[in-house]
PDB file of C-alpha atoms in Angstrom:
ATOM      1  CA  UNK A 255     -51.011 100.637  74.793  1.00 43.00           C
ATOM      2  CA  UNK A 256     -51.785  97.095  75.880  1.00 45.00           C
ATOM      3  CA  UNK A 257     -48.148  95.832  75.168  1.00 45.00           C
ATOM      4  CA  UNK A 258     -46.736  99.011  76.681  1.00 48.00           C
ATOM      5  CA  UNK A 259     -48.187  98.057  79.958  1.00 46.00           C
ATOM      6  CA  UNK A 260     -47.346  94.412  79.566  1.00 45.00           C
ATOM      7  CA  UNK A 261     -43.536  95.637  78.875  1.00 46.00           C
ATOM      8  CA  UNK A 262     -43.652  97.338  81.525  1.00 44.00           C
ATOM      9  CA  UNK A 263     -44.326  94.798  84.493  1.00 44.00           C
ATOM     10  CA  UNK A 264     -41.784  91.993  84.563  1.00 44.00           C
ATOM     11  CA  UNK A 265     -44.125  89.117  83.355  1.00 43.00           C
ATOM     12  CA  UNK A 266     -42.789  85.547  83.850  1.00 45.00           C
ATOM     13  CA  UNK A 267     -43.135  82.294  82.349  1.00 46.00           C
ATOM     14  CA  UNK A 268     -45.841  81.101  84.253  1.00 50.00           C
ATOM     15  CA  UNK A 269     -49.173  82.214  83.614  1.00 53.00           C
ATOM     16  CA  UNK A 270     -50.533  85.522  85.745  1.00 58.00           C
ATOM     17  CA  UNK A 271     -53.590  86.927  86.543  1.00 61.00           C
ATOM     18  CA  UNK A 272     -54.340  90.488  88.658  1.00 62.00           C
ATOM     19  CA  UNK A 273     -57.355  92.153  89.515  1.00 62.00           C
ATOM     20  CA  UNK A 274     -57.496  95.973  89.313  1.00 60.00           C
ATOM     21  CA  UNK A 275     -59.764  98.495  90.294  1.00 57.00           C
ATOM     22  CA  UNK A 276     -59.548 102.408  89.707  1.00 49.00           C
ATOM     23  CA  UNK A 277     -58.139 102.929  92.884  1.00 46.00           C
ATOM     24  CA  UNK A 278     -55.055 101.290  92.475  1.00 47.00           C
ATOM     25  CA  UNK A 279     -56.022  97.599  94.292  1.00 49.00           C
ATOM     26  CA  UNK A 280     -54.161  94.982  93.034  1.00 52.00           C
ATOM     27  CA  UNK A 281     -55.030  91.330  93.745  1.00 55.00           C
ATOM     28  CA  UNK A 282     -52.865  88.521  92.430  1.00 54.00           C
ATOM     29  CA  UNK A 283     -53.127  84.925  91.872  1.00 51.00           C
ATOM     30  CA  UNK A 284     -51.654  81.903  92.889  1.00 48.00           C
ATOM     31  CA  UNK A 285     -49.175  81.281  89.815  1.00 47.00           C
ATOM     32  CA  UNK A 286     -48.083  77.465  88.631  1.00 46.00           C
ATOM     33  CA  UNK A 287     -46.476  76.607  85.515  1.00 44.00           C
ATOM     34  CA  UNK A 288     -49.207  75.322  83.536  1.00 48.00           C
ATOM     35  CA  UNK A 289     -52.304  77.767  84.689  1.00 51.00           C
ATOM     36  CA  UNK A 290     -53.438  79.799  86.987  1.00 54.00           C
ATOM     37  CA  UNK A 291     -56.121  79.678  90.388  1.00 64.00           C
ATOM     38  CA  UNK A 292     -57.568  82.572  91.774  1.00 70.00           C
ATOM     39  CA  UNK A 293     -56.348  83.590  95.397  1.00 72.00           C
ATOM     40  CA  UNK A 294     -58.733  83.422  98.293  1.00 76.00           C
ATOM     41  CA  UNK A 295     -58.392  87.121  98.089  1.00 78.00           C
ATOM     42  CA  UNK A 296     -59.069  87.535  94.423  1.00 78.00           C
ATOM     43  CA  UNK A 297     -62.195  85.526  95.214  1.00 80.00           C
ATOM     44  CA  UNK A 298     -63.602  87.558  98.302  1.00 82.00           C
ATOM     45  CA  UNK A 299     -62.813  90.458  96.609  1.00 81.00           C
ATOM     46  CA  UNK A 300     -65.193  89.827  93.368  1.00 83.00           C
ATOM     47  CA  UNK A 301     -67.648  88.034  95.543  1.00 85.00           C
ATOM     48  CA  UNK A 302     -68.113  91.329  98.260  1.00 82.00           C
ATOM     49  CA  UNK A 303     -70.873  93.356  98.345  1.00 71.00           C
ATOM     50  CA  UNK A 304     -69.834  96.746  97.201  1.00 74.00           C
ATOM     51  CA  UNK A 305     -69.748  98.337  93.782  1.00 74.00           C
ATOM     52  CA  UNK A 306     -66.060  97.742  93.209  1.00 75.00           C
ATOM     53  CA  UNK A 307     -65.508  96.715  89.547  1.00 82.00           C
ATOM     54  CA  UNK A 308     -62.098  94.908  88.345  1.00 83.00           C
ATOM     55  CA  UNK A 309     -60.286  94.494  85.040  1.00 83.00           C
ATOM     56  CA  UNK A 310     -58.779  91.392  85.076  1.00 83.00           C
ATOM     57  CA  UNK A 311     -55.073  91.685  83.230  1.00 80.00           C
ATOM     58  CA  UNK A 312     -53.589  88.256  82.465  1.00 79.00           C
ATOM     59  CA  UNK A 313     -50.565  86.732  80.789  1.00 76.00           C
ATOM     60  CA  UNK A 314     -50.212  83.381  78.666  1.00 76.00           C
ATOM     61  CA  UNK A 315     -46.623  82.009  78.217  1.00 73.00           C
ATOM     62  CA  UNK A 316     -47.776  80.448  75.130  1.00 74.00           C
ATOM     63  CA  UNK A 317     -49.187  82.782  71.866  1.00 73.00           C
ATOM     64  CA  UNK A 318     -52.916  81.198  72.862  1.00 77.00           C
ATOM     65  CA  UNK A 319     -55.675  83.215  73.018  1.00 79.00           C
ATOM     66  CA  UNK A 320     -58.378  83.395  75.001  1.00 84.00           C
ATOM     67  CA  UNK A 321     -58.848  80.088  77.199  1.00 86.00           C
ATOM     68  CA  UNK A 322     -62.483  78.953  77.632  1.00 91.00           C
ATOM     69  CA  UNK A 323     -61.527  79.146  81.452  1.00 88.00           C
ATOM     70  CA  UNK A 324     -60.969  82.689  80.977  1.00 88.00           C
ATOM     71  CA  UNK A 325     -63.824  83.693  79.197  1.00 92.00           C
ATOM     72  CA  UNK A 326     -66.321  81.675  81.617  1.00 92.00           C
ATOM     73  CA  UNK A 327     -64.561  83.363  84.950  1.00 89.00           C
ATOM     74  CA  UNK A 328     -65.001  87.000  83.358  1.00 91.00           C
ATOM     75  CA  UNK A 329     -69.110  85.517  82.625  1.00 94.00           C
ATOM     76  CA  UNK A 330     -68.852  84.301  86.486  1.00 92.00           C
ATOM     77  CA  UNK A 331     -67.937  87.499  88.446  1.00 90.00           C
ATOM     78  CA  UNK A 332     -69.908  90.601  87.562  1.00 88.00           C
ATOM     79  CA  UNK A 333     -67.626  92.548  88.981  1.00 87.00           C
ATOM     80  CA  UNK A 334     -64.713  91.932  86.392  1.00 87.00           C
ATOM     81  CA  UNK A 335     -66.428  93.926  83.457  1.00 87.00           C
ATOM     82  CA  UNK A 336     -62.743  94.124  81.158  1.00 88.00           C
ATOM     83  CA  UNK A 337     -60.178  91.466  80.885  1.00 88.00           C
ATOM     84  CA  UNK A 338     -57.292  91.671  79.174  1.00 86.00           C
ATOM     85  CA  UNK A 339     -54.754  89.328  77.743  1.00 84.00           C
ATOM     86  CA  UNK A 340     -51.674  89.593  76.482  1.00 81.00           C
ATOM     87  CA  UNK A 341     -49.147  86.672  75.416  1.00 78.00           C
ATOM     88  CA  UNK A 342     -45.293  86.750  76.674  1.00 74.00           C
ATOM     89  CA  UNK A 343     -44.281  87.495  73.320  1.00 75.00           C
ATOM     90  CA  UNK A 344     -46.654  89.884  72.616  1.00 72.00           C
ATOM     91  CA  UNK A 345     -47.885  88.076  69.408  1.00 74.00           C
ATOM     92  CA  UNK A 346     -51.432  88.908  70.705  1.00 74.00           C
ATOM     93  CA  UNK A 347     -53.056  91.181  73.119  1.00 82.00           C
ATOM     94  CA  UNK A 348     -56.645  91.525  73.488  1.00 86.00           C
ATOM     95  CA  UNK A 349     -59.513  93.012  75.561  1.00 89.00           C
ATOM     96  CA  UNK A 350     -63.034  91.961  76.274  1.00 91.00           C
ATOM     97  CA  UNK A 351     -65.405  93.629  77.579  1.00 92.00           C
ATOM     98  CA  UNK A 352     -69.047  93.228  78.988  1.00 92.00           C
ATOM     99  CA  UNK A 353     -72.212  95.145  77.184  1.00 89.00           C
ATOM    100  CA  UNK A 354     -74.650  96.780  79.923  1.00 85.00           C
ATOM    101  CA  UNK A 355     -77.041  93.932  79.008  1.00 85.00           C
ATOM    102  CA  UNK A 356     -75.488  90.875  80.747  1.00 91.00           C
ATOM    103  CA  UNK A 357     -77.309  90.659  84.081  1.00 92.00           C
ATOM    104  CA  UNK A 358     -77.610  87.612  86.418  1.00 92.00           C
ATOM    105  CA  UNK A 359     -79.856  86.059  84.422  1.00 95.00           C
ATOM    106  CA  UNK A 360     -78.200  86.025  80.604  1.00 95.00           C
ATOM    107  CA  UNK A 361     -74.972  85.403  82.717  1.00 95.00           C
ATOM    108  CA  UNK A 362     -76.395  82.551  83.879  1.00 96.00           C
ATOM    109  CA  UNK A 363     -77.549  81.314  80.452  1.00 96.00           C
ATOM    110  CA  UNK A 364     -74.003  82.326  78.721  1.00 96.00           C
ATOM    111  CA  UNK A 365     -72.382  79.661  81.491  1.00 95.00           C
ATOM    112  CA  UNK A 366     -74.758  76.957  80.696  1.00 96.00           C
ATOM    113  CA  UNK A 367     -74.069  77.941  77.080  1.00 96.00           C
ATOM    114  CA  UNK A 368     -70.051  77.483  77.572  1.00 95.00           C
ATOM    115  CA  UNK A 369     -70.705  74.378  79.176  1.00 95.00           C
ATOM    116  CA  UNK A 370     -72.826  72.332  76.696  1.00 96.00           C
ATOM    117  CA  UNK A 371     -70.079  74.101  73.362  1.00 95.00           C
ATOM    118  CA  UNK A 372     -67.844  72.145  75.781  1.00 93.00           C
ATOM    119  CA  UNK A 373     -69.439  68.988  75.770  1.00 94.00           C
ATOM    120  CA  UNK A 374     -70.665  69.053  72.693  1.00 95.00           C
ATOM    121  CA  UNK A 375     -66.580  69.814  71.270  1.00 94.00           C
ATOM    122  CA  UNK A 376     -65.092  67.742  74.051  1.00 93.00           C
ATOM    123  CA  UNK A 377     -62.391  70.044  74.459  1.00 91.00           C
ATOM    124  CA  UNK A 378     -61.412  71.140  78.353  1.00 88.00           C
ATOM    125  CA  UNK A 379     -61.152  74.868  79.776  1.00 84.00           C
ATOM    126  CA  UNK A 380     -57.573  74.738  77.860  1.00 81.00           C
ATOM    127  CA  UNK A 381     -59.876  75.437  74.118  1.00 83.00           C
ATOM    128  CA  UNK A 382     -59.894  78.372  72.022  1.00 86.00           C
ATOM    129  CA  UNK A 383     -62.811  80.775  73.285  1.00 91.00           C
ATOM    130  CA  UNK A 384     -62.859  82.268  70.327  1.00 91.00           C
ATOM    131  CA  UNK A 385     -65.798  81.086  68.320  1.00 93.00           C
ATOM    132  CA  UNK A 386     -67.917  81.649  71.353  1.00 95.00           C
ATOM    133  CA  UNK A 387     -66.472  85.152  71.639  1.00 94.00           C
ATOM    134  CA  UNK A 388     -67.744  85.775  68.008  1.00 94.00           C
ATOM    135  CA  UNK A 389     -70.763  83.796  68.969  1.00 95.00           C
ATOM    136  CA  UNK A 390     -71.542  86.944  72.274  1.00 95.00           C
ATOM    137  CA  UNK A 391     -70.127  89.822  70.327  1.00 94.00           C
ATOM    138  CA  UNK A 392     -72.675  89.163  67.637  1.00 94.00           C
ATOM    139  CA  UNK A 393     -75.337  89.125  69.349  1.00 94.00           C
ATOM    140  CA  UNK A 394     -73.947  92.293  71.614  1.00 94.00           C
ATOM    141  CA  UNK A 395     -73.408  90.642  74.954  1.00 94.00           C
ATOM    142  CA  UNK A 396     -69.414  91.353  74.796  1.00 94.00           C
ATOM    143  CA  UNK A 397     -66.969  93.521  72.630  1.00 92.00           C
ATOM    144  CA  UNK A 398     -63.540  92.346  71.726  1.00 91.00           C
ATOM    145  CA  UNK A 399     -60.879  94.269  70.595  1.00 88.00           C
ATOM    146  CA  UNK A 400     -57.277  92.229  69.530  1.00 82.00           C
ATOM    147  CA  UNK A 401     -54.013  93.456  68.406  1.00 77.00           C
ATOM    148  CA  UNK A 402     -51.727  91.415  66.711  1.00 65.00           C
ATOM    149  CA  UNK A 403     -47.873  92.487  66.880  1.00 51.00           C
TER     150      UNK A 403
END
């Protein structure tokens, strides 16, 4: 289903990331070659005060998977509650998703978390996320579903 939709949209080179809600509103990013930054719209839109909540569906031209980057904006915004990723080639596509349990709080202490496995690996927003992935779904913060094509 994931690689249906992915075939589906014409996905470039460059790296892409949209915000969608269940009414159809779409936000895009600001695409460059090498990564991605959120538009000023993505980022008023997950910062607003109503109960909108987004899936975040993003590309990588490369067969990575999740980024570190990724996985600490969809801890950031508790409005994105699924992201999912799916590489150009469509070697992998996953999904991640938040459990009930992550409030402000255990968000909080999930970022300072990422932040010290990055220091302590010295390895940039670029690493694999996916030992801390394993590290959350253990414990059930997040779930994670991958398919491998």
């Amino acid at each position: 289903m994931i690689k249906n939709f992915f075939d589906s949209i014409n996905i470039s080179y460059k790296e892409e990331v949209s915000l969608r809600n269940y009414n159809t509103y779409r936000v895009n990013t600001n695409m460059r070659e090498d990564s991605v930054s959120m538009s000023a719209e993505m980022v008023i839109a997950l910062n607003n005060n109503n109960s909108t909540k987004f899936t975040s569906i993003h590309n990588h031209p490369t067969d990575s998977n999740f980024y570190i980057d990724d996985l600490t904006q969809f801890i950031l915004y508790s409005k994105m509650n699924l992201m999912i990723l799916c590489t150009n080639s469509c070697k992998h596509s996953a999904a991640l998703f938040k459990s009930q349990t992550i409030d402000s709080d255990t968000a909080n202490n999930i970022l300072i978390d990422i932040s010290n496995y990055k220091i302590n690996n010295n390895v940039d927003g670029h690493g694999d996320a996916m030992t801390l992935i394993q590290k959350y779904v253990s414990v059930g913060l997040l779930y994670f579903v991958r398919n491998n094509y």
